[in-house]
Amino acid sequence: MSLAEADTSIATLMAGIGQKARIGAKALAIATPEQKSRALTVAAGAINAHRKAILAANARDMAAAEAKGISKAFLDRLALTDARIDGIIEAVRTIAVLPDPVGATIAEWDRPNGLHIERVRTPLGVIGVIFESRPNVTADAGALCIKSGNAVILRGGSDSFHSSQAIVDCMLDGLHAAGLPVECVQLVPTTDRAAVGEMLKGLGGNIDVIVPRGGKTLVARVQDEARVPVFAHLEGLVHVYIDKSADLEKAVSVTLNAKMRRTGICGAAETLLVHKDVVETHLRPIIEALIAKGCEIRGDAAVMALIPAARPATEEDWKTEYEDAIISVKVVDSLEAAIAHIEHYSSHHTEAIISEDPASVEKFFNEIDSAILLHNASTQFADGGEFGFGGEIGIATGKMHARGPVGVEQLTSFKYRIRGNGQTRP
């Protein structure tokens, strides 16, 4: 087959997927809350029942990824374990019992002429999700889209293809049991990158929103080429600031968790800022705890003077999302200096302040323009599941429509319903 013939074949395949998704979206838009909840409850049960098959599929993906020499951070995102499957099941079950957003009244009011106006939630339509290595995205995205009345087209990376297919099969079991079209959740059946290009074009108007979940290169491509709206963040350059009023125990435990719990996720801390007034009391215990867990320290001159094991930080370090056991550390003269550093280098994803001073916390919250801000809590809470959303389809750092973890409410728009009694406009 020639290159032109291959491109035509992919375009035809993807056009068909888009048309089927639109049919699925129409069915889901009018599905009852009970149907959607049943689909997800059955899907969660199917994931549990087929856990051995899912783990076998994942082992096949892991073996192929290891043979390619994939990074440890990537392998961590790809790997499934019994505990992670338990987490997937719990997420789907949580989403199943969330209040149904579709048709919910956001606001209503009466006009002097007697018109009654309602603003109500409505599905977006068809969501295209392009992701790389995390198989759990398959379940999270599928469940959130079903609950919010949207069809979803999933294009996973080649490295997670078999894991994703095994999970999608369970989602289809749920749709079938609820009497909903299986076209509501579709996994693109090819790893050809041309499929991504077709999705970015919008599949002839059949995709309403694109959500990329992956590395900087993927997200940048989506933002550059997409002809439909995008919910995305380019990277997670996350900061933790230790204020001069910080409690030492909280500073150590929160920083350690923010960096080392899982180093490859977008909510992992990448830069630590420490107020100069607590360098003598706080810096060394925090750094020693990080080093004990295997974290490499890259510090400024003040850090280097206190921590012999630290390597000198370069300008590039303040701009880097490591996704690894590495953290850049800087001593700052004031809260204002910390805010200035964050605003200069931040990707506007997540930032945390460790402080016992309410005024400092309010200043930090008011002046930093990131999607998620935390006080005395780990940045690894930057997750839809931890917000009570059940899961997330992604974290958006833009300012239009969705921001932060994208859950069922963020996957809806709204329409106005206006009820009258024969009114005409003069």
mmCIF file of C-alpha atoms in Angstrom, residues 36-37 39-45 47-48 51 82-99 135-147 167 171 213 383-393 406-408:
data_model
loop_
_atom_site.group_PDB
_atom_site.id
_atom_site.type_symbol
_atom_site.label_atom_id
_atom_site.label_comp_id
_atom_site.label_asym_id
_atom_site.label_seq_id
_atom_site.Cartn_x
_atom_site.Cartn_y
_atom_site.Cartn_z
ATOM 1 C CA LYS A 36 -25.716 5.970 32.771
ATOM 2 C CA SER A 37 -25.192 4.861 36.356
ATOM 3 C CA ALA A 39 -23.492 1.365 32.546
ATOM 4 C CA LEU A 40 -20.736 2.477 34.891
ATOM 5 C CA THR A 41 -21.635 0.091 37.708
ATOM 6 C CA VAL A 42 -21.570 -2.861 35.324
ATOM 7 C CA ALA A 43 -18.323 -1.608 33.764
ATOM 8 C CA ALA A 44 -16.670 -1.421 37.191
ATOM 9 C CA GLY A 45 -17.767 -4.987 37.887
ATOM 10 C CA ILE A 47 -13.036 -4.542 35.226
ATOM 11 C CA ASN A 48 -12.902 -6.450 38.490
ATOM 12 C CA ARG A 51 -8.596 -8.109 36.124
ATOM 13 C CA ASP A 82 -3.858 -4.970 41.487
ATOM 14 C CA ALA A 83 -3.822 -1.842 43.638
ATOM 15 C CA ARG A 84 -4.052 0.441 40.608
ATOM 16 C CA ILE A 85 -6.878 -1.619 39.148
ATOM 17 C CA ASP A 86 -8.644 -1.302 42.494
ATOM 18 C CA GLY A 87 -8.210 2.461 42.103
ATOM 19 C CA ILE A 88 -9.680 2.376 38.596
ATOM 20 C CA ILE A 89 -12.683 0.392 39.827
ATOM 21 C CA GLU A 90 -13.215 2.780 42.732
ATOM 22 C CA ALA A 91 -13.043 5.780 40.391
ATOM 23 C CA VAL A 92 -15.649 4.326 38.022
ATOM 24 C CA ARG A 93 -17.950 3.442 40.923
ATOM 25 C CA THR A 94 -17.558 6.921 42.408
ATOM 26 C CA ILE A 95 -18.430 8.545 39.083
ATOM 27 C CA ALA A 96 -21.459 6.245 38.764
ATOM 28 C CA VAL A 97 -23.075 7.675 41.896
ATOM 29 C CA LEU A 98 -22.258 11.339 41.288
ATOM 30 C CA PRO A 99 -25.251 13.620 40.669
ATOM 31 C CA PRO A 135 -4.124 3.035 30.799
ATOM 32 C CA ASN A 136 -6.290 4.419 33.617
ATOM 33 C CA VAL A 137 -7.136 7.372 31.351
ATOM 34 C CA THR A 138 -9.213 4.902 29.337
ATOM 35 C CA ALA A 139 -11.513 4.198 32.270
ATOM 36 C CA ASP A 140 -11.526 7.731 33.693
ATOM 37 C CA ALA A 141 -12.323 9.344 30.356
ATOM 38 C CA GLY A 142 -14.888 6.733 29.417
ATOM 39 C CA ALA A 143 -16.688 6.968 32.749
ATOM 40 C CA LEU A 144 -16.681 10.758 32.952
ATOM 41 C CA CYS A 145 -17.942 11.098 29.394
ATOM 42 C CA ILE A 146 -20.736 8.565 29.892
ATOM 43 C CA LYS A 147 -21.848 10.283 33.107
ATOM 44 C CA ILE A 167 -10.373 -1.789 29.749
ATOM 45 C CA MET A 171 -16.749 -0.277 29.385
ATOM 46 C CA ARG A 213 -2.984 13.652 28.037
ATOM 47 C CA ASP A 383 -6.199 15.193 40.863
ATOM 48 C CA GLY A 384 -9.882 14.962 40.010
ATOM 49 C CA GLY A 385 -10.343 11.896 42.185
ATOM 50 C CA GLU A 386 -8.974 13.767 45.194
ATOM 51 C CA PHE A 387 -11.357 16.655 44.445
ATOM 52 C CA GLY A 388 -14.301 14.280 44.730
ATOM 53 C CA PHE A 389 -14.856 14.160 40.961
ATOM 54 C CA GLY A 390 -14.283 10.392 40.836
ATOM 55 C CA GLY A 391 -11.574 10.944 38.245
ATOM 56 C CA GLU A 392 -10.504 13.458 35.659
ATOM 57 C CA ILE A 393 -10.254 13.553 31.928
ATOM 58 C CA VAL A 406 -11.887 18.340 34.262
ATOM 59 C CA GLY A 407 -14.758 16.312 35.711
ATOM 60 C CA VAL A 408 -18.378 15.759 34.737
#
